[in-house]
PDB file of C-alpha atoms in Angstrom:
ATOM      1  CA  MET Y  29       0.000   0.000   0.000  1.00 47.00           C
ATOM      2  CA  LYS Y  30       2.828   2.403   0.881  1.00 40.00           C
ATOM      3  CA  ARG Y  31       4.555   1.659  -2.430  1.00 46.00           C
ATOM      4  CA  PHE Y  32       1.291   2.279  -4.330  1.00 41.00           C
ATOM      5  CA  THR Y  33       0.813   5.610  -2.541  1.00 39.00           C
ATOM      6  CA  SER Y  34       4.376   6.664  -3.415  1.00 38.00           C
ATOM      7  CA  LEU Y  35       3.713   5.824  -7.062  1.00 40.00           C
ATOM      8  CA  LEU Y  36       0.553   7.956  -7.058  1.00 38.00           C
ATOM      9  CA  LEU Y  37       2.500  10.869  -5.563  1.00 38.00           C
ATOM     10  CA  LEU Y  38       5.174  10.573  -8.243  1.00 41.00           C
ATOM     11  CA  LEU Y  39       2.520  10.573 -10.969  1.00 42.00           C
ATOM     12  CA  PHE Y  40       0.805  13.573  -9.370  1.00 41.00           C
ATOM     13  CA  PHE Y  41       4.022  15.589  -9.130  1.00 42.00           C
ATOM     14  CA  GLY Y  42       4.962  14.669 -12.679  1.00 44.00           C
ATOM     15  CA  GLN Y  43       1.656  15.855 -14.122  1.00 45.00           C
ATOM     16  CA  THR Y  44       1.639  19.015 -11.998  1.00 45.00           C
ATOM     17  CA  LEU Y  45       5.175  19.812 -13.134  1.00 47.00           C
ATOM     18  CA  LEU Y  46       4.148  19.442 -16.758  1.00 48.00           C
ATOM     19  CA  LEU Y  47       1.204  21.800 -16.226  1.00 47.00           C
ATOM     20  CA  ALA Y  48       3.505  24.367 -14.616  1.00 49.00           C
ATOM     21  CA  GLN Y  49       5.848  23.977 -17.550  1.00 50.00           C
ATOM     22  CA  ALA Y  50       3.000  24.648 -19.989  1.00 51.00           C
ATOM     23  CA  GLU Y  51       2.505  28.070 -18.368  1.00 53.00           C
ATOM     24  CA  TYR Y  52       6.219  28.928 -18.451  1.00 53.00           C
ATOM     25  CA  ASN Y  53       7.146  31.507 -21.081  1.00 66.00           C
ATOM     26  CA  ASP Y  54      10.813  30.745 -21.714  1.00 80.00           C
ATOM     27  CA  PHE Y  55      13.081  28.089 -23.180  1.00 88.00           C
ATOM     28  CA  ILE Y  56      12.331  24.638 -21.735  1.00 86.00           C
ATOM     29  CA  PRO Y  57      15.186  22.116 -21.380  1.00 88.00           C
ATOM     30  CA  VAL Y  58      14.361  19.050 -23.477  1.00 87.00           C
ATOM     31  CA  GLY Y  59      16.158  15.860 -24.367  1.00 82.00           C
ATOM     32  CA  PRO Y  60      18.902  16.143 -25.249  1.00 88.00           C
ATOM     33  CA  ALA Y  61      17.149  14.908 -28.395  1.00 84.00           C
ATOM     34  CA  PRO Y  62      19.353  13.474 -31.152  1.00 79.00           C
ATOM     35  CA  LEU Y  63      19.424  15.524 -34.332  1.00 75.00           C
ATOM     36  CA  ASP Y  64      21.058  13.483 -37.089  1.00 67.00           C
ATOM     37  CA  PHE Y  65      22.629  16.061 -39.317  1.00 70.00           C
ATOM     38  CA  LYS Y  66      24.664  16.965 -42.340  1.00 71.00           C
ATOM     39  CA  VAL Y  67      26.529  20.132 -43.212  1.00 71.00           C
ATOM     40  CA  TYR Y  68      25.804  21.565 -46.630  1.00 68.00           C
ATOM     41  CA  GLY Y  69      26.504  25.027 -47.964  1.00 69.00           C
ATOM     42  CA  GLY Y  70      27.543  26.330 -44.560  1.00 69.00           C
ATOM     43  CA  GLN Y  71      24.231  25.371 -42.925  1.00 73.00           C
ATOM     44  CA  LEU Y  72      23.136  22.664 -40.490  1.00 75.00           C
ATOM     45  CA  PHE Y  73      20.443  20.306 -41.766  1.00 68.00           C
ATOM     46  CA  SER Y  74      18.888  17.326 -40.042  1.00 67.00           C
ATOM     47  CA  GLU Y  75      19.060  14.051 -41.927  1.00 60.00           C
ATOM     48  CA  LEU Y  76      18.194  10.523 -40.886  1.00 46.00           C
ATOM     49  CA  TYR Y  77      21.000   8.614 -42.529  1.00 46.00           C
ATOM     50  CA  ILE Y  78      23.937  10.962 -43.092  1.00 45.00           C
ATOM     51  CA  ASP Y  79      26.436  11.986 -40.433  1.00 50.00           C
ATOM     52  CA  GLU Y  80      29.164  14.207 -41.824  1.00 51.00           C
ATOM     53  CA  ALA Y  81      31.262  14.593 -38.693  1.00 56.00           C
ATOM     54  CA  ASN Y  82      33.525  17.548 -39.366  1.00 64.00           C
ATOM     55  CA  ASN Y  83      34.145  19.140 -35.971  1.00 74.00           C
ATOM     56  CA  GLU Y  84      35.600  22.405 -37.171  1.00 78.00           C
ATOM     57  CA  GLU Y  85      32.854  22.996 -39.719  1.00 79.00           C
ATOM     58  CA  VAL Y  86      30.121  22.062 -37.273  1.00 83.00           C
ATOM     59  CA  LEU Y  87      31.579  24.306 -34.544  1.00 86.00           C
ATOM     60  CA  ASN Y  88      31.479  27.219 -36.976  1.00 84.00           C
ATOM     61  CA  LEU Y  89      27.724  26.647 -37.184  1.00 85.00           C
ATOM     62  CA  LEU Y  90      27.361  26.908 -33.387  1.00 91.00           C
ATOM     63  CA  PRO Y  91      28.435  30.529 -32.811  1.00 91.00           C
ATOM     64  CA  ASN Y  92      26.552  31.192 -29.580  1.00 94.00           C
ATOM     65  CA  GLU Y  93      27.489  30.301 -26.000  1.00 94.00           C
ATOM     66  CA  LEU Y  94      25.109  30.493 -23.075  1.00 92.00           C
ATOM     67  CA  THR Y  95      24.522  29.601 -19.472  1.00 92.00           C
ATOM     68  CA  HIS Y  96      20.791  29.077 -19.003  1.00 90.00           C
ATOM     69  CA  LYS Y  97      19.136  28.284 -15.674  1.00 89.00           C
ATOM     70  CA  SER Y  98      15.693  26.810 -15.110  1.00 87.00           C
ATOM     71  CA  ILE Y  99      14.414  26.777 -11.514  1.00 89.00           C
ATOM     72  CA  ILE Y 100      11.384  24.756 -10.416  1.00 87.00           C
ATOM     73  CA  THR Y 101      10.019  25.460  -6.929  1.00 89.00           C
ATOM     74  CA  ILE Y 102       7.885  23.092  -4.849  1.00 89.00           C
ATOM     75  CA  ASP Y 103       6.566  24.908  -1.772  1.00 89.00           C
ATOM     76  CA  LYS Y 104       5.267  23.619   1.567  1.00 88.00           C
ATOM     77  CA  LYS Y 105       1.806  23.046   0.047  1.00 86.00           C
ATOM     78  CA  ASP Y 106       3.347  20.972  -2.748  1.00 84.00           C
ATOM     79  CA  GLU Y 107       2.480  23.633  -5.325  1.00 85.00           C
ATOM     80  CA  ILE Y 108       4.872  23.507  -8.268  1.00 82.00           C
ATOM     81  CA  ARG Y 109       5.951  26.450 -10.403  1.00 82.00           C
ATOM     82  CA  PHE Y 110       8.834  27.785 -12.442  1.00 80.00           C
ATOM     83  CA  SER Y 111      10.587  30.641 -10.671  1.00 80.00           C
ATOM     84  CA  ALA Y 112      13.035  33.423 -11.446  1.00 79.00           C
ATOM     85  CA  ILE Y 113      13.838  33.863  -7.741  1.00 80.00           C
ATOM     86  CA  GLU Y 114      17.163  32.260  -6.851  1.00 85.00           C
ATOM     87  CA  LEU Y 115      17.155  32.739  -3.042  1.00 90.00           C
ATOM     88  CA  SER Y 116      15.663  29.812  -1.165  1.00 90.00           C
ATOM     89  CA  GLU Y 117      12.927  29.666   1.384  1.00 91.00           C
ATOM     90  CA  LYS Y 118      13.075  27.229   4.278  1.00 93.00           C
ATOM     91  CA  ASP Y 119      11.672  23.722   3.735  1.00 92.00           C
ATOM     92  CA  PHE Y 120      11.150  24.182  -0.012  1.00 93.00           C
ATOM     93  CA  THR Y 121      12.202  21.732  -2.718  1.00 93.00           C
ATOM     94  CA  TYR Y 122      14.037  23.045  -5.781  1.00 94.00           C
ATOM     95  CA  ILE Y 123      14.863  21.415  -9.096  1.00 92.00           C
ATOM     96  CA  VAL Y 124      17.551  23.483 -10.794  1.00 92.00           C
ATOM     97  CA  LYS Y 125      18.684  22.749 -14.348  1.00 91.00           C
ATOM     98  CA  THR Y 126      21.725  24.640 -15.630  1.00 92.00           C
ATOM     99  CA  ASP Y 127      22.817  24.353 -19.250  1.00 93.00           C
ATOM    100  CA  TYR Y 128      26.305  25.387 -20.368  1.00 94.00           C
ATOM    101  CA  ILE Y 129      25.923  25.188 -24.144  1.00 95.00           C
ATOM    102  CA  LYS Y 130      27.394  26.162 -27.496  1.00 94.00           C
ATOM    103  CA  TYR Y 131      24.524  26.399 -29.947  1.00 94.00           C
ATOM    104  CA  THR Y 132      22.663  27.866 -32.878  1.00 92.00           C
ATOM    105  CA  THR Y 133      18.993  28.795 -33.036  1.00 92.00           C
ATOM    106  CA  LEU Y 134      16.622  27.065 -35.460  1.00 90.00           C
ATOM    107  CA  PRO Y 135      12.868  27.433 -35.992  1.00 90.00           C
ATOM    108  CA  VAL Y 136      10.605  24.634 -34.778  1.00 90.00           C
ATOM    109  CA  ARG Y 137       7.911  23.488 -37.169  1.00 88.00           C
ATOM    110  CA  LYS Y 138       5.000  21.103 -36.900  1.00 84.00           C
ATOM    111  CA  ASP Y 139       4.810  17.887 -38.949  1.00 78.00           C
ATOM    112  CA  SER Y 140       6.798  18.993 -42.005  1.00 70.00           C
ATOM    113  CA  GLU Y 141       9.549  21.365 -43.018  1.00 65.00           C
ATOM    114  CA  THR Y 142       6.956  23.496 -44.808  1.00 68.00           C
ATOM    115  CA  GLY Y 143       4.624  23.635 -41.808  1.00 77.00           C
ATOM    116  CA  GLU Y 144       3.863  26.496 -39.464  1.00 83.00           C
ATOM    117  CA  ASN Y 145       6.452  27.838 -37.030  1.00 88.00           C
ATOM    118  CA  ILE Y 146       5.560  26.794 -33.492  1.00 90.00           C
ATOM    119  CA  GLY Y 147       8.673  27.902 -31.645  1.00 91.00           C
ATOM    120  CA  VAL Y 148      12.424  28.301 -31.537  1.00 93.00           C
ATOM    121  CA  ALA Y 149      15.011  25.626 -30.629  1.00 93.00           C
ATOM    122  CA  ARG Y 150      18.537  25.863 -29.326  1.00 94.00           C
ATOM    123  CA  VAL Y 151      20.507  23.163 -31.121  1.00 93.00           C
ATOM    124  CA  GLY Y 152      24.059  22.425 -30.055  1.00 93.00           C
ATOM    125  CA  ILE Y 153      26.347  20.746 -27.553  1.00 93.00           C
ATOM    126  CA  GLY Y 154      27.306  21.234 -23.925  1.00 94.00           C
ATOM    127  CA  VAL Y 155      26.749  20.063 -20.389  1.00 93.00           C
ATOM    128  CA  ARG Y 156      23.612  20.043 -18.214  1.00 94.00           C
ATOM    129  CA  VAL Y 157      23.704  20.060 -14.413  1.00 94.00           C
ATOM    130  CA  ASP Y 158      20.563  18.868 -12.619  1.00 93.00           C
ATOM    131  CA  ALA Y 159      20.337  19.582  -8.886  1.00 94.00           C
ATOM    132  CA  THR Y 160      17.363  18.462  -6.806  1.00 93.00           C
ATOM    133  CA  LEU Y 161      17.490  19.766  -3.252  1.00 93.00           C
ATOM    134  CA  ARG Y 162      15.493  20.330  -0.079  1.00 94.00           C
ATOM    135  CA  THR Y 163      16.420  23.460   1.849  1.00 94.00           C
ATOM    136  CA  LYS Y 164      16.601  23.681   5.610  1.00 93.00           C
ATOM    137  CA  LYS Y 165      17.487  27.392   5.600  1.00 91.00           C
ATOM    138  CA  SER Y 166      16.392  30.546   3.797  1.00 93.00           C
ATOM    139  CA  ASP Y 167      18.462  32.769   1.496  1.00 93.00           C
ATOM    140  CA  ILE Y 168      20.588  30.056  -0.140  1.00 93.00           C
ATOM    141  CA  THR Y 169      21.361  30.921  -3.764  1.00 93.00           C
ATOM    142  CA  VAL Y 170      20.037  27.716  -5.284  1.00 92.00           C
ATOM    143  CA  SER Y 171      21.451  28.401  -8.761  1.00 90.00           C
ATOM    144  CA  ASP Y 172      25.043  28.856  -7.532  1.00 92.00           C
ATOM    145  CA  LEU Y 173      27.008  25.594  -7.371  1.00 92.00           C
ATOM    146  CA  TYR Y 174      29.525  26.996  -4.877  1.00 92.00           C
ATOM    147  CA  ALA Y 175      26.650  28.112  -2.623  1.00 94.00           C
ATOM    148  CA  LEU Y 176      25.055  24.649  -2.821  1.00 94.00           C
ATOM    149  CA  GLY Y 177      28.292  22.975  -1.757  1.00 93.00           C
ATOM    150  CA  ALA Y 178      28.772  25.375   1.150  1.00 94.00           C
ATOM    151  CA  ALA Y 179      25.155  25.022   2.279  1.00 93.00           C
ATOM    152  CA  ALA Y 180      25.357  21.222   2.136  1.00 93.00           C
ATOM    153  CA  SER Y 181      28.515  21.355   4.260  1.00 91.00           C
ATOM    154  CA  ASP Y 182      26.652  23.501   6.827  1.00 92.00           C
ATOM    155  CA  LYS Y 183      23.643  21.120   6.800  1.00 92.00           C
ATOM    156  CA  GLY Y 184      21.544  23.830   5.181  1.00 92.00           C
ATOM    157  CA  LEU Y 185      20.231  21.526   2.453  1.00 93.00           C
ATOM    158  CA  SER Y 186      20.193  17.965   1.220  1.00 94.00           C
ATOM    159  CA  GLY Y 187      19.795  16.556  -2.255  1.00 93.00           C
ATOM    160  CA  HIS Y 188      21.578  15.092  -5.254  1.00 93.00           C
ATOM    161  CA  ILE Y 189      23.255  16.350  -8.398  1.00 94.00           C
ATOM    162  CA  THR Y 190      23.538  14.842 -11.864  1.00 92.00           C
ATOM    163  CA  VAL Y 191      25.733  15.886 -14.798  1.00 92.00           C
ATOM    164  CA  SER Y 192      24.809  15.147 -18.427  1.00 90.00           C
ATOM    165  CA  ILE Y 193      27.214  15.583 -21.343  1.00 91.00           C
ATOM    166  CA  MET Y 194      25.233  16.516 -24.454  1.00 92.00           C
ATOM    167  CA  GLY Y 195      26.539  15.846 -27.961  1.00 89.00           C
ATOM    168  CA  ILE Y 196      30.203  15.453 -26.966  1.00 89.00           C
ATOM    169  CA  GLU Y 197      32.242  12.233 -27.134  1.00 86.00           C
ATOM    170  CA  SER Y 198      35.648  12.592 -25.500  1.00 84.00           C
ATOM    171  CA  GLU Y 199      37.841  10.227 -23.507  1.00 79.00           C
ATOM    172  CA  GLU Y 200      39.140  13.163 -21.479  1.00 76.00           C
ATOM    173  CA  VAL Y 201      35.627  14.171 -20.430  1.00 79.00           C
ATOM    174  CA  THR Y 202      34.639  10.578 -19.685  1.00 74.00           C
ATOM    175  CA  GLY Y 203      37.596  10.284 -17.311  1.00 71.00           C
ATOM    176  CA  THR Y 204      36.348  13.168 -15.144  1.00 70.00           C
ATOM    177  CA  PHE Y 205      32.645  12.400 -15.458  1.00 68.00           C
ATOM    178  CA  PRO Y 206      30.979  12.321 -12.010  1.00 69.00           C
ATOM    179  CA  VAL Y 207      28.238   9.849 -11.156  1.00 70.00           C
ATOM    180  CA  ASN Y 208      24.890  10.842  -9.664  1.00 74.00           C
ATOM    181  CA  ALA Y 209      25.851  11.917  -6.150  1.00 88.00           C
ATOM    182  CA  GLU Y 210      24.645  13.661  -3.045  1.00 92.00           C
ATOM    183  CA  ILE Y 211      25.257  17.397  -3.031  1.00 93.00           C
ATOM    184  CA  SER Y 212      28.484  18.056  -1.161  1.00 92.00           C
ATOM    185  CA  PRO Y 213      31.626  20.158  -1.596  1.00 92.00           C
ATOM    186  CA  THR Y 214      33.265  17.099  -3.183  1.00 91.00           C
ATOM    187  CA  SER Y 215      30.502  16.440  -5.741  1.00 92.00           C
ATOM    188  CA  ILE Y 216      30.301  20.158  -6.589  1.00 92.00           C
ATOM    189  CA  ALA Y 217      34.078  20.246  -7.176  1.00 91.00           C
ATOM    190  CA  ALA Y 218      33.792  17.206  -9.475  1.00 90.00           C
ATOM    191  CA  THR Y 219      30.940  18.867 -11.375  1.00 91.00           C
ATOM    192  CA  LEU Y 220      32.912  22.077 -11.893  1.00 90.00           C
ATOM    193  CA  GLN Y 221      35.913  20.049 -13.041  1.00 89.00           C
ATOM    194  CA  THR Y 222      33.726  18.322 -15.634  1.00 89.00           C
ATOM    195  CA  ILE Y 223      32.396  21.651 -16.925  1.00 90.00           C
ATOM    196  CA  VAL Y 224      35.975  22.895 -17.432  1.00 89.00           C
ATOM    197  CA  ALA Y 225      36.921  19.626 -19.160  1.00 89.00           C
ATOM    198  CA  VAL Y 226      33.950  19.909 -21.510  1.00 89.00           C
ATOM    199  CA  LYS Y 227      34.828  23.472 -22.502  1.00 88.00           C
ATOM    200  CA  GLN Y 228      38.383  22.368 -23.293  1.00 88.00           C
ATOM    201  CA  ALA Y 229      37.348  19.188 -25.116  1.00 88.00           C
ATOM    202  CA  ILE Y 230      34.988  20.974 -27.505  1.00 89.00           C
ATOM    203  CA  TYR Y 231      37.948  22.285 -29.527  1.00 87.00           C
ATOM    204  CA  ASP Y 232      40.025  19.099 -29.354  1.00 86.00           C
ATOM    205  CA  ARG Y 233      40.496  17.418 -32.747  1.00 81.00           C
ATOM    206  CA  ASP Y 234      39.893  14.001 -31.179  1.00 82.00           C
ATOM    207  CA  THR Y 235      36.491  15.001 -29.802  1.00 85.00           C
ATOM    208  CA  HIS Y 236      33.428  13.944 -31.787  1.00 85.00           C
ATOM    209  CA  ILE Y 237      30.543  16.414 -31.568  1.00 86.00           C
ATOM    210  CA  THR Y 238      26.954  15.802 -32.605  1.00 86.00           C
ATOM    211  CA  PRO Y 239      24.500  18.713 -32.219  1.00 89.00           C
ATOM    212  CA  GLN Y 240      21.397  17.921 -30.192  1.00 90.00           C
ATOM    213  CA  VAL Y 241      18.075  19.680 -29.626  1.00 92.00           C
ATOM    214  CA  LEU Y 242      18.645  21.042 -26.111  1.00 93.00           C
ATOM    215  CA  GLU Y 243      15.974  23.663 -25.405  1.00 93.00           C
ATOM    216  CA  ILE Y 244      12.723  24.803 -27.032  1.00 92.00           C
ATOM    217  CA  LYS Y 245      10.617  27.926 -26.586  1.00 92.00           C
ATOM    218  CA  TYR Y 246       7.127  27.406 -27.983  1.00 90.00           C
ATOM    219  CA  THR Y 247       4.675  30.028 -29.157  1.00 89.00           C
ATOM    220  CA  GLY Y 248       1.832  30.771 -26.774  1.00 85.00           C
ATOM    221  CA  GLU Y 249      -0.702  29.628 -29.368  1.00 86.00           C
ATOM    222  CA  TYR Y 250       0.932  26.217 -29.772  1.00 85.00           C
ATOM    223  CA  LYS Y 251       1.277  25.688 -26.019  1.00 81.00           C
ATOM    224  CA  ALA Y 252      -2.391  26.534 -25.491  1.00 79.00           C
ATOM    225  CA  GLY Y 253      -3.448  24.003 -28.108  1.00 78.00           C
ATOM    226  CA  ALA Y 254      -1.068  21.180 -27.176  1.00 73.00           C
ATOM    227  CA  ALA Y 255      -2.908  17.909 -26.654  1.00 66.00           C
ATOM    228  CA  SER Y 256      -0.762  17.132 -23.612  1.00 63.00           C
ATOM    229  CA  PRO Y 257       1.904  19.024 -21.625  1.00 61.00           C
ATOM    230  CA  MET Y 258       4.069  15.934 -22.228  1.00 62.00           C
ATOM    231  CA  ASP Y 259       4.308  16.984 -25.879  1.00 67.00           C
ATOM    232  CA  LEU Y 260       6.193  20.111 -24.827  1.00 74.00           C
ATOM    233  CA  SER Y 261       8.976  18.462 -22.836  1.00 72.00           C
ATOM    234  CA  MET Y 262       9.312  15.257 -24.885  1.00 77.00           C
ATOM    235  CA  PRO Y 263       8.882  16.199 -28.561  1.00 79.00           C
ATOM    236  CA  ILE Y 264       9.168  13.523 -31.229  1.00 80.00           C
ATOM    237  CA  LEU Y 265      11.655  14.660 -33.866  1.00 80.00           C
ATOM    238  CA  LEU Y 266      11.040  13.986 -37.540  1.00 78.00           C
ATOM    239  CA  SER Y 267      13.538  13.917 -40.385  1.00 74.00           C
ATOM    240  CA  ASN Y 268      14.017  17.167 -42.279  1.00 73.00           C
ATOM    241  CA  ARG Y 269      15.295  17.382 -45.826  1.00 67.00           C
ATOM    242  CA  GLY Y 270      14.236  20.969 -46.434  1.00 72.00           C
ATOM    243  CA  GLU Y 271      15.596  24.200 -45.022  1.00 75.00           C
ATOM    244  CA  PRO Y 272      17.423  24.080 -41.658  1.00 81.00           C
ATOM    245  CA  CYS Y 273      14.842  23.737 -38.893  1.00 83.00           C
ATOM    246  CA  VAL Y 274      13.637  21.336 -36.188  1.00 86.00           C
ATOM    247  CA  VAL Y 275      10.555  19.372 -37.178  1.00 84.00           C
ATOM    248  CA  ILE Y 276       8.447  17.678 -34.504  1.00 83.00           C
ATOM    249  CA  ARG Y 277       5.275  15.633 -34.368  1.00 77.00           C
TER     250      ARG Y 277
END
């Protein structure tokens, strides 16, 4: 019975989170969703069966770099919302996603490359840090990794941290890759070390990079008409043999 109740709670939180996400007017972390690609005429196209892995040429198509934070707050009443406030309140739960990415921006279209624009996607490579934590004190900067490590050391919070490498294959990065771990000064140090290694590996000739769909910002009209909030966070990518864009179903 206890296990069944826990399952119901997980399903409830998952659905509530998706509904909160549907009301959020910013880029939503997705995937990373594979985008099979080819380079042609200085542009990035998606393609199901061709992978022209030319790191230097692909990097030239990813001119932008960004640190993007997404903060989800679960308060004492178990109400879930996206938040721009980075200072904690006591006894709140926070899910903080931080993307360090090198990317380009492509339009998102529905069903076919000639379909209507329904949003904008950030397509590229990088590293994503996911921290889920429960605060025991107020005024902790939940988006600052150093602050999380210090607060964990002072028993001000508890939780775990996960690091995802997106679109980058490198032995050097794999060697420093931290496992899912409790938040602590040690795990934070390992996470920061991985971020530095990723930034260095991007320009290494031995690194293989494959752009991924990392974040999407949908139009308000499309979000309002989505059959399910799940469609927003878990889009199904289709092949695209037209102009450069992300096509979803």
